[in-house]
Amino acid sequence: MEFIIFICLLTTGYFFGSWAEKKHYKSIVEREQLYLYLPTTSSKKPLGKLAPVKESKLVTGSVVVSVDYFKRVLAGLRSFFGGNIASYETLVDRARREAILRMKESCPSATQLINLRIETSSIAKGAKQQIGSVEVLAYGTAIYCHKTKG
Amino acid sequence: MRYRPSILKDNHNISHTQPLKEFATLLGGILTFLALSYIILGLLVDLAVAHISVAMETELFNHTPFSFLTIDPDSFDPRQQKLQQLTDELRACLEMERQITVHLKNSDTVNAVALPGGHIVFFTGLLDTLDSENSLSFILGHELGHFKNRDHLRGLGRGLVLMTIASTMTGPNSVLTKLLTPTLQLSQANYSQNSETKADETGLNSLNCYYGHVGGATIFFESLASQQSDNKFRHYFGSHPQIRKRINAIRQQAEKNHYTVKKLTPLLFSENSLKNLYPPEADHPP
């Protein structure tokens, strides 16, 4: 009986997990295209010559993503042999990009976003039998400039 | 410095692998590892079994709470005494020095099992299907054969090894361990066909030694073979496969040793003999 439950969880995890991931990646790519106009760098100084700065402020974007059951089992199996945990790589990648996107979405009219930093932390660290989830926080300085004529 | 915004084309931060393929590869690897460990440790158990002395076995298993052995003293079956007596005589015939205790367990199960620590559990379900003392002696001799060949430890050992590997790798309460635990259920101790054949040989020898002939050796199996579809007997078939093959092997063995077949001894505690043992007056006071 427990074996059947395990197989059901695994199958559900795989199908829903892949579906959710595909959907998420699609949305990430679309939104990244949309916010391409906003220069974002990790540099401490703004790029190029700017018009007089009107305002600058701290902006943040954070996201918590959970891994599905299939990926958790896959990562567990991987831990026997070592190597890349490919199933977690997509999870962290999605979280990172989503956090930056959310940060950009919080300041759509900024001229530039500088000093971008990313922090991650895992939720339920060390606790066994819990769903592994990751939090990614992206923060930076949004600069708003006066509009130049012409 | 020019800033050129660009969209990520090839994502280098993730491995582009097929998760299902990876899952299959990893699972295959782990299963292969488990199988190899099982075979290797199983072989080690076989080696260890040969070195476990009777004294050590008694020491190891006498504190193991086998559920079969917790027999309610109120429901003591007088037939047990006869079984014990028969076992002791067969044991003397086989020149087995170790003490074997027979427990008669009230159950519909048609089976008898040899347990570590020198115990034979005989289920009344099996006893009720027997109609001659010779058949009973053959089954007891067969179980004694398991002790002689140390199969009772071997069967347990392999199950133990498998469970130990699983519980070490995945924890004692994991799904895998729980799945494997039933292999330890003693009533279904699974001996190889080879050990069954060897035990049959011992049974046959003890029968010939005790009665001077081997009549009745196959009667029980023949009745089994004719009732194969009966659910009641499924238990016995689980651990004693290919009944027909066994009957033939027993017959060949008997021919090879020039064993003869003579008149069967009635089962002493059949209805009539029980009356002699326990006169009706005792049961029904005047």
Short mmCIF file of C-alpha atoms in Angstrom, two decimals:
data_model
loop_
_atom_site.label_atom_id
_atom_site.label_comp_id
_atom_site.label_asym_id
_atom_site.label_seq_id
_atom_site.Cartn_x
_atom_site.Cartn_y
_atom_site.Cartn_z
CA MET A 1 0.00 0.00 0.00
CA GLU A 2 2.77 2.40 0.93
CA PHE A 3 4.52 1.55 -2.28
CA ILE A 4 1.42 2.52 -4.28
CA ILE A 5 1.21 5.84 -2.44
CA PHE A 6 4.90 6.41 -3.15
CA ILE A 7 4.44 5.71 -6.88
CA CYS A 8 1.37 8.01 -6.98
CA LEU A 9 3.29 10.84 -5.30
CA LEU A 10 6.17 10.33 -7.67
CA THR A 11 4.01 10.38 -10.79
CA THR A 12 1.97 13.37 -9.61
CA GLY A 13 5.18 15.15 -8.67
CA TYR A 14 6.71 14.50 -12.05
CA PHE A 15 3.77 15.61 -14.18
CA PHE A 16 2.70 18.61 -12.13
CA GLY A 17 6.29 19.59 -11.47
CA SER A 18 7.25 19.54 -15.18
CA TRP A 19 4.08 21.37 -16.11
CA ALA A 20 4.65 24.07 -13.49
CA GLU A 21 8.28 24.44 -14.43
CA LYS A 22 7.55 24.77 -18.14
CA LYS A 23 4.89 27.35 -17.44
CA HIS A 24 7.20 29.28 -15.13
CA TYR A 25 10.08 29.33 -17.60
CA LYS A 26 7.74 30.55 -20.33
CA SER A 27 6.58 33.42 -18.15
CA ILE A 28 10.15 34.23 -17.10
CA VAL A 29 11.36 34.48 -20.70
CA GLU A 30 8.41 36.66 -21.70
CA ARG A 31 8.87 39.04 -18.80
CA GLU A 32 12.63 39.20 -19.24
CA GLN A 33 12.00 40.33 -22.81
CA LEU A 34 9.55 42.91 -21.53
CA TYR A 35 11.99 44.42 -19.02
CA LEU A 36 14.99 44.37 -21.30
CA TYR A 37 14.75 48.18 -21.57
CA LEU A 38 15.80 48.58 -17.93
CA PRO A 39 19.61 48.38 -17.60
CA THR A 40 20.48 46.31 -14.57
CA THR A 41 24.03 45.80 -13.35
CA SER A 42 25.93 44.81 -10.27
CA SER A 43 28.21 47.82 -10.65
CA LYS A 44 28.31 50.31 -7.81
CA LYS A 45 28.22 53.30 -10.14
CA PRO A 46 25.69 54.03 -12.82
CA LEU A 47 26.62 53.19 -16.37
CA GLY A 48 27.31 55.95 -18.83
CA LYS A 49 26.41 59.58 -18.50
CA LEU A 50 23.17 60.16 -16.75
CA ALA A 51 20.84 63.09 -16.66
CA PRO A 52 20.55 64.62 -13.18
CA VAL A 53 19.30 62.03 -10.73
CA LYS A 54 15.83 62.75 -9.44
CA GLU A 55 15.56 59.94 -6.99
CA SER A 56 17.26 56.70 -5.99
CA LYS A 57 15.84 53.98 -3.78
CA LEU A 58 16.34 50.46 -2.59
CA VAL A 59 14.24 47.95 -4.45
CA THR A 60 13.79 44.30 -3.60
CA GLY A 61 12.23 41.24 -5.14
CA SER A 62 11.94 37.95 -3.38
CA VAL A 63 10.52 34.56 -4.20
CA VAL A 64 10.05 31.21 -2.49
CA VAL A 65 9.98 28.16 -4.73
CA SER A 66 9.39 24.60 -3.64
CA VAL A 67 10.66 21.46 -5.27
CA ASP A 68 8.24 18.73 -6.32
CA TYR A 69 8.25 15.20 -4.90
CA PHE A 70 9.80 13.64 -7.98
CA LYS A 71 12.74 16.05 -7.92
CA ARG A 72 13.23 15.50 -4.22
CA VAL A 73 13.44 11.75 -4.73
CA LEU A 74 15.73 12.26 -7.72
CA ALA A 75 18.01 14.47 -5.61
CA GLY A 76 17.93 11.83 -2.87
CA LEU A 77 19.02 9.15 -5.33
CA ARG A 78 21.72 11.47 -6.62
CA SER A 79 23.08 11.88 -3.10
CA PHE A 80 24.18 8.22 -3.16
CA PHE A 81 26.52 8.72 -6.09
CA GLY A 82 27.32 12.44 -5.97
CA GLY A 83 27.43 14.82 -8.92
CA ASN A 84 25.26 17.66 -10.14
CA ILE A 85 21.83 17.71 -8.65
CA ALA A 86 20.29 18.75 -11.93
CA SER A 87 16.80 18.63 -10.50
CA TYR A 88 17.64 21.39 -8.01
CA GLU A 89 19.54 23.50 -10.55
CA THR A 90 16.39 24.49 -12.41
CA LEU A 91 14.69 25.26 -9.12
CA VAL A 92 17.38 27.73 -8.05
CA ASP A 93 17.72 29.17 -11.56
CA ARG A 94 14.01 29.89 -11.74
CA ALA A 95 14.02 31.42 -8.28
CA ARG A 96 16.95 33.70 -9.13
CA ARG A 97 15.45 34.98 -12.36
CA GLU A 98 12.00 35.36 -10.86
CA ALA A 99 13.40 37.40 -7.95
CA ILE A 100 15.21 39.77 -10.33
CA LEU A 101 12.06 40.09 -12.42
CA ARG A 102 9.96 40.91 -9.39
CA MET A 103 12.50 43.50 -8.40
CA LYS A 104 12.33 45.08 -11.85
CA GLU A 105 8.55 44.94 -11.74
CA SER A 106 8.64 47.01 -8.57
CA CYS A 107 10.31 49.92 -10.38
CA PRO A 108 9.23 49.88 -14.02
CA SER A 109 9.93 53.57 -14.55
CA ALA A 110 13.49 53.56 -13.18
CA THR A 111 16.30 54.65 -15.46
CA GLN A 112 18.82 52.15 -14.21
CA LEU A 113 19.12 49.49 -11.60
CA ILE A 114 22.56 49.30 -10.05
CA ASN A 115 24.33 47.37 -7.31
CA LEU A 116 22.24 44.27 -7.87
CA ARG A 117 22.80 41.63 -5.19
CA ILE A 118 21.25 38.23 -4.76
CA GLU A 119 20.84 36.29 -1.52
CA THR A 120 19.45 32.84 -1.10
CA SER A 121 18.35 30.90 1.90
CA SER A 122 16.71 27.56 2.23
CA ILE A 123 13.51 27.21 4.14
CA ALA A 124 13.13 24.22 6.51
CA LYS A 125 16.88 23.80 6.61
CA GLY A 126 17.93 20.50 8.13
CA ALA A 127 14.41 19.41 8.98
CA LYS A 128 13.77 15.98 7.60
CA GLN A 129 10.59 14.87 5.87
CA GLN A 130 9.79 18.43 4.82
CA ILE A 131 9.42 19.84 1.40
CA GLY A 132 12.67 21.51 0.40
CA SER A 133 12.10 25.09 -0.66
CA VAL A 134 14.39 27.93 -1.46
CA GLU A 135 14.04 31.65 -0.95
CA VAL A 136 15.87 34.03 -3.24
CA LEU A 137 16.03 37.74 -2.49
CA ALA A 138 17.30 40.17 -5.11
CA TYR A 139 17.95 43.75 -4.14
CA GLY A 140 19.54 46.77 -5.72
CA THR A 141 19.36 50.53 -6.14
CA ALA A 142 16.91 51.96 -8.58
CA ILE A 143 17.91 55.32 -10.04
CA TYR A 144 15.34 57.71 -11.44
CA CYS A 145 16.66 60.51 -13.64
CA HIS A 146 15.08 63.71 -14.88
CA LYS A 147 13.97 63.31 -18.41
CA THR A 148 16.32 65.01 -20.87
CA LYS A 149 14.92 66.93 -23.73
CA GLY A 150 15.32 65.63 -27.22
CA MET B 1 31.82 51.01 -21.52
CA ARG B 2 28.70 50.19 -23.41
CA TYR B 3 25.83 48.37 -21.82
CA ARG B 4 24.16 45.95 -24.18
CA PRO B 5 20.96 44.41 -22.86
CA SER B 6 20.53 40.81 -23.98
CA ILE B 7 18.20 37.96 -23.41
CA LEU B 8 19.54 34.63 -22.11
CA LYS B 9 19.69 32.25 -25.06
CA ASP B 10 21.35 29.13 -23.72
CA ASN B 11 20.88 28.72 -20.04
CA HIS B 12 24.29 27.63 -18.78
CA ASN B 13 23.20 27.56 -15.20
CA ILE B 14 21.20 24.39 -15.50
CA SER B 15 22.11 20.91 -16.69
CA HIS B 16 20.14 19.98 -19.75
CA THR B 17 19.44 16.39 -18.79
CA GLN B 18 16.32 14.28 -19.08
CA PRO B 19 15.01 13.90 -15.53
CA LEU B 20 13.32 10.58 -16.28
CA LYS B 21 16.49 9.19 -17.84
CA GLU B 22 18.50 10.35 -14.86
CA PHE B 23 15.97 8.81 -12.51
CA ALA B 24 16.15 5.46 -14.32
CA THR B 25 19.96 5.48 -14.35
CA LEU B 26 20.24 6.31 -10.66
CA LEU B 27 17.56 3.86 -9.61
CA GLY B 28 19.17 1.16 -11.74
CA GLY B 29 22.52 1.89 -10.13
CA ILE B 30 21.13 1.68 -6.64
CA LEU B 31 19.21 -1.51 -7.36
CA THR B 32 22.34 -3.09 -8.85
CA PHE B 33 24.27 -2.07 -5.77
CA LEU B 34 21.57 -3.54 -3.51
CA ALA B 35 21.46 -6.76 -5.51
CA LEU B 36 25.23 -7.16 -5.43
CA SER B 37 25.35 -6.45 -1.70
CA TYR B 38 22.55 -8.94 -1.18
CA ILE B 39 24.37 -11.65 -3.09
CA ILE B 40 27.74 -10.98 -1.48
CA LEU B 41 26.40 -10.59 2.06
CA GLY B 42 24.13 -13.58 1.44
CA LEU B 43 27.19 -15.66 0.62
CA LEU B 44 28.84 -14.35 3.75
CA VAL B 45 25.78 -15.42 5.73
CA ASP B 46 26.07 -18.90 4.25
CA LEU B 47 29.66 -18.96 5.46
CA ALA B 48 28.68 -17.61 8.86
CA VAL B 49 25.87 -20.14 9.23
CA ALA B 50 28.38 -22.96 8.98
CA HIS B 51 30.27 -21.48 11.90
CA ILE B 52 27.35 -20.78 14.22
CA SER B 53 27.43 -23.52 16.84
CA VAL B 54 24.28 -24.94 18.38
CA ALA B 55 25.17 -23.29 21.70
CA MET B 56 25.64 -19.93 20.00
CA GLU B 57 22.40 -20.32 18.09
CA THR B 58 20.50 -21.07 21.28
CA GLU B 59 22.11 -18.06 22.94
CA LEU B 60 21.22 -15.81 20.00
CA PHE B 61 17.66 -16.84 19.42
CA ASN B 62 16.30 -17.97 22.75
CA HIS B 63 15.41 -14.40 23.65
CA THR B 64 13.84 -13.64 20.31
CA PRO B 65 10.11 -13.29 20.82
CA PHE B 66 8.77 -15.59 18.11
CA SER B 67 5.05 -15.06 18.17
CA PHE B 68 4.56 -18.76 17.45
CA LEU B 69 6.08 -19.76 20.72
CA THR B 70 3.78 -17.79 22.95
CA ILE B 71 1.42 -20.65 23.40
CA ASP B 72 -1.39 -20.30 25.87
CA PRO B 73 -0.82 -22.96 28.54
CA ASP B 74 -4.61 -23.34 28.99
CA SER B 75 -5.00 -24.49 25.43
CA PHE B 76 -2.33 -27.15 25.80
CA ASP B 77 -2.94 -29.84 23.24
CA PRO B 78 -2.22 -33.39 24.49
CA ARG B 79 -1.07 -34.31 21.01
CA GLN B 80 2.02 -32.18 21.48
CA GLN B 81 3.47 -34.77 23.84
CA LYS B 82 3.21 -37.39 21.14
CA LEU B 83 4.82 -35.08 18.60
CA GLN B 84 7.70 -34.39 20.96
CA GLN B 85 8.19 -38.08 21.67
CA LEU B 86 8.19 -38.89 17.97
CA THR B 87 10.65 -36.09 17.26
CA ASP B 88 13.01 -37.29 19.98
CA GLU B 89 12.98 -40.82 18.60
CA LEU B 90 13.57 -39.64 15.03
CA ARG B 91 16.35 -37.40 16.31
CA ALA B 92 18.03 -40.37 17.96
CA CYS B 93 17.68 -42.23 14.66
CA LEU B 94 19.40 -39.39 12.81
CA GLU B 95 22.07 -39.18 15.53
CA MET B 96 21.26 -35.56 16.14
CA GLU B 97 22.50 -34.48 19.53
CA ARG B 98 20.81 -31.13 19.83
CA GLN B 99 17.52 -30.82 21.61
CA ILE B 100 14.56 -29.92 19.41
CA THR B 101 11.33 -28.67 20.96
CA VAL B 102 8.07 -29.16 19.11
CA HIS B 103 5.26 -26.66 19.59
CA LEU B 104 1.79 -27.50 18.43
CA LYS B 105 0.08 -24.30 17.42
CA ASN B 106 -3.64 -24.11 17.02
CA SER B 107 -4.10 -22.67 13.54
CA ASP B 108 -5.70 -23.53 10.22
CA THR B 109 -2.37 -23.05 8.51
CA VAL B 110 -1.26 -26.23 6.78
CA ASN B 111 2.42 -25.93 7.54
CA ALA B 112 5.26 -26.75 9.88
CA VAL B 113 8.33 -24.58 10.30
CA ALA B 114 11.83 -24.98 11.71
CA LEU B 115 12.82 -21.95 13.76
CA PRO B 116 16.26 -20.87 14.96
CA GLY B 117 16.96 -21.93 18.53
CA GLY B 118 15.82 -25.51 17.95
CA HIS B 119 12.05 -25.12 17.67
CA ILE B 120 9.63 -26.81 15.32
CA VAL B 121 6.23 -25.19 15.11
CA PHE B 122 3.62 -27.63 13.92
CA PHE B 123 0.25 -26.16 13.01
CA THR B 124 -2.84 -28.16 13.86
CA GLY B 125 -4.09 -27.41 10.35
CA LEU B 126 -1.38 -29.69 9.02
CA LEU B 127 -1.76 -32.29 11.74
CA ASP B 128 -5.48 -32.64 11.01
CA THR B 129 -4.81 -33.55 7.38
CA LEU B 130 -2.52 -36.46 8.30
CA ASP B 131 -3.90 -39.93 8.73
CA SER B 132 -0.85 -42.05 9.49
CA GLU B 133 1.99 -41.78 11.94
CA ASN B 134 4.40 -42.42 9.08
CA SER B 135 3.33 -39.25 7.25
CA LEU B 136 3.71 -37.28 10.44
CA SER B 137 7.15 -38.75 11.05
CA PHE B 138 8.20 -37.89 7.53
CA ILE B 139 7.29 -34.23 8.04
CA LEU B 140 9.04 -34.14 11.42
CA GLY B 141 12.06 -35.83 9.85
CA HIS B 142 11.97 -33.25 7.06
CA GLU B 143 12.05 -30.40 9.59
CA LEU B 144 14.87 -32.14 11.46
CA GLY B 145 16.65 -32.24 8.11
CA HIS B 146 16.40 -28.44 7.96
CA PHE B 147 18.13 -28.27 11.34
CA LYS B 148 20.74 -30.77 10.25
CA ASN B 149 21.50 -28.75 7.11
CA ARG B 150 21.15 -25.49 9.03
CA ASP B 151 18.59 -24.13 6.54
CA HIS B 152 16.61 -22.54 9.35
CA LEU B 153 19.48 -20.11 9.94
CA ARG B 154 20.21 -19.64 6.28
CA GLY B 155 16.66 -18.63 5.38
CA LEU B 156 16.57 -16.15 8.21
CA GLY B 157 20.06 -14.87 7.48
CA ARG B 158 19.35 -13.77 3.92
CA GLY B 159 16.21 -11.96 4.98
CA LEU B 160 18.14 -10.30 7.75
CA VAL B 161 20.89 -9.17 5.38
CA LEU B 162 18.43 -7.60 2.97
CA MET B 163 16.61 -5.80 5.75
CA THR B 164 19.84 -4.62 7.31
CA ILE B 165 21.03 -3.11 4.01
CA ALA B 166 17.73 -1.37 3.46
CA SER B 167 17.45 0.00 6.96
CA THR B 168 21.06 1.22 6.91
CA MET B 169 20.61 3.00 3.61
CA THR B 170 17.14 4.41 4.00
CA GLY B 171 16.34 4.29 7.73
CA PRO B 172 14.35 1.73 9.73
CA ASN B 173 10.97 3.29 9.01
CA SER B 174 11.45 3.91 5.31
CA VAL B 175 9.14 2.58 2.65
CA LEU B 176 11.87 0.30 1.34
CA THR B 177 12.52 -1.30 4.72
CA LYS B 178 8.83 -1.83 5.32
CA LEU B 179 8.54 -3.43 1.91
CA LEU B 180 11.35 -5.84 2.67
CA THR B 181 10.37 -6.71 6.22
CA PRO B 182 7.80 -9.34 5.18
CA THR B 183 10.71 -11.45 3.88
CA LEU B 184 11.53 -11.96 7.54
CA GLN B 185 8.15 -13.44 8.36
CA LEU B 186 9.08 -16.82 9.64
CA SER B 187 5.96 -18.67 8.65
CA GLN B 188 6.93 -18.02 5.06
CA ALA B 189 10.57 -18.94 5.44
CA ASN B 190 11.60 -19.59 1.92
CA TYR B 191 14.09 -22.34 1.46
CA SER B 192 15.60 -23.12 -1.88
CA GLN B 193 14.41 -26.17 -3.75
CA ASN B 194 17.76 -27.73 -3.13
CA SER B 195 17.44 -27.44 0.65
CA GLU B 196 13.91 -28.86 0.46
CA THR B 197 15.21 -31.87 -1.48
CA LYS B 198 17.99 -32.39 1.06
CA ALA B 199 15.54 -32.11 3.95
CA ASP B 200 13.27 -34.63 2.19
CA GLU B 201 16.21 -37.02 2.01
CA THR B 202 16.76 -36.70 5.74
CA GLY B 203 13.04 -37.23 6.31
CA LEU B 204 13.14 -40.39 4.22
CA ASN B 205 16.21 -41.74 6.01
CA SER B 206 14.68 -41.10 9.42
CA LEU B 207 11.47 -42.82 8.30
CA ASN B 208 13.35 -45.90 7.15
CA CYS B 209 15.44 -45.96 10.30
CA TYR B 210 12.45 -45.65 12.63
CA TYR B 211 9.89 -47.90 10.93
CA GLY B 212 12.16 -50.06 8.80
CA HIS B 213 10.31 -48.93 5.65
CA VAL B 214 9.34 -45.66 3.97
CA GLY B 215 5.61 -46.12 3.54
CA GLY B 216 3.63 -42.90 3.96
CA ALA B 217 6.41 -40.58 2.88
CA THR B 218 4.57 -39.14 -0.08
CA ILE B 219 0.96 -39.54 1.05
CA PHE B 220 0.74 -36.02 2.39
CA PHE B 221 2.24 -34.50 -0.74
CA GLU B 222 -0.07 -36.52 -2.94
CA SER B 223 -3.10 -35.27 -1.08
CA LEU B 224 -1.65 -31.78 -1.47
CA ALA B 225 -1.15 -32.23 -5.18
CA SER B 226 -4.76 -33.25 -5.60
CA GLN B 227 -5.94 -30.20 -3.65
CA GLN B 228 -3.66 -27.63 -5.17
CA SER B 229 -6.49 -25.27 -5.91
CA ASP B 230 -7.61 -25.27 -2.29
CA ASN B 231 -6.78 -21.97 -0.63
CA LYS B 232 -6.07 -23.68 2.65
CA PHE B 233 -2.96 -25.26 1.21
CA ARG B 234 -1.58 -22.18 -0.43
CA HIS B 235 0.68 -21.54 2.55
CA TYR B 236 2.45 -24.81 2.17
CA PHE B 237 2.88 -24.26 -1.55
CA GLY B 238 4.41 -20.84 -0.95
CA SER B 239 7.48 -22.38 0.60
CA HIS B 240 7.25 -25.87 -0.84
CA PRO B 241 6.94 -25.47 -4.59
CA GLN B 242 6.61 -28.05 -7.28
CA ILE B 243 4.98 -30.81 -5.29
CA ARG B 244 4.94 -33.29 -8.18
CA LYS B 245 8.67 -32.91 -8.69
CA ARG B 246 9.19 -33.51 -5.00
CA ILE B 247 7.10 -36.66 -4.93
CA ASN B 248 9.15 -38.03 -7.81
CA ALA B 249 12.42 -37.06 -6.15
CA ILE B 250 11.38 -38.82 -2.92
CA ARG B 251 10.41 -41.95 -4.84
CA GLN B 252 13.69 -41.97 -6.74
CA GLN B 253 15.59 -41.56 -3.51
CA ALA B 254 13.69 -44.45 -1.94
CA GLU B 255 14.42 -46.66 -4.95
CA LYS B 256 18.08 -45.71 -4.95
CA ASN B 257 18.43 -46.74 -1.31
CA HIS B 258 16.30 -49.88 -1.83
CA TYR B 259 13.84 -48.73 0.78
CA THR B 260 10.69 -50.81 1.02
CA VAL B 261 7.07 -49.89 1.66
CA LYS B 262 5.10 -51.76 4.29
CA LYS B 263 1.90 -51.34 6.24
CA LEU B 264 1.40 -47.92 7.77
CA THR B 265 1.18 -47.28 11.48
CA PRO B 266 -2.09 -45.56 12.36
CA LEU B 267 -1.82 -42.16 13.94
CA LEU B 268 -1.87 -42.81 17.67
CA PHE B 269 -4.09 -39.92 18.46
CA SER B 270 -6.64 -40.61 15.79
CA GLU B 271 -10.14 -40.75 17.23
CA ASN B 272 -9.82 -44.35 18.40
CA SER B 273 -6.38 -44.05 19.84
CA LEU B 274 -7.33 -40.89 21.69
CA LYS B 275 -10.08 -42.88 23.34
CA ASN B 276 -7.43 -45.31 24.54
CA LEU B 277 -5.22 -42.53 25.78
CA TYR B 278 -8.06 -40.68 27.44
CA PRO B 279 -10.80 -43.16 28.33
CA PRO B 280 -14.34 -41.87 27.76
CA GLU B 281 -15.04 -42.01 31.50
CA ALA B 282 -12.48 -39.28 32.03
CA ASP B 283 -14.18 -37.01 29.50
CA HIS B 284 -17.69 -37.77 30.57
CA PRO B 285 -17.86 -38.49 34.28
CA PRO B 286 -20.77 -40.75 35.23
#
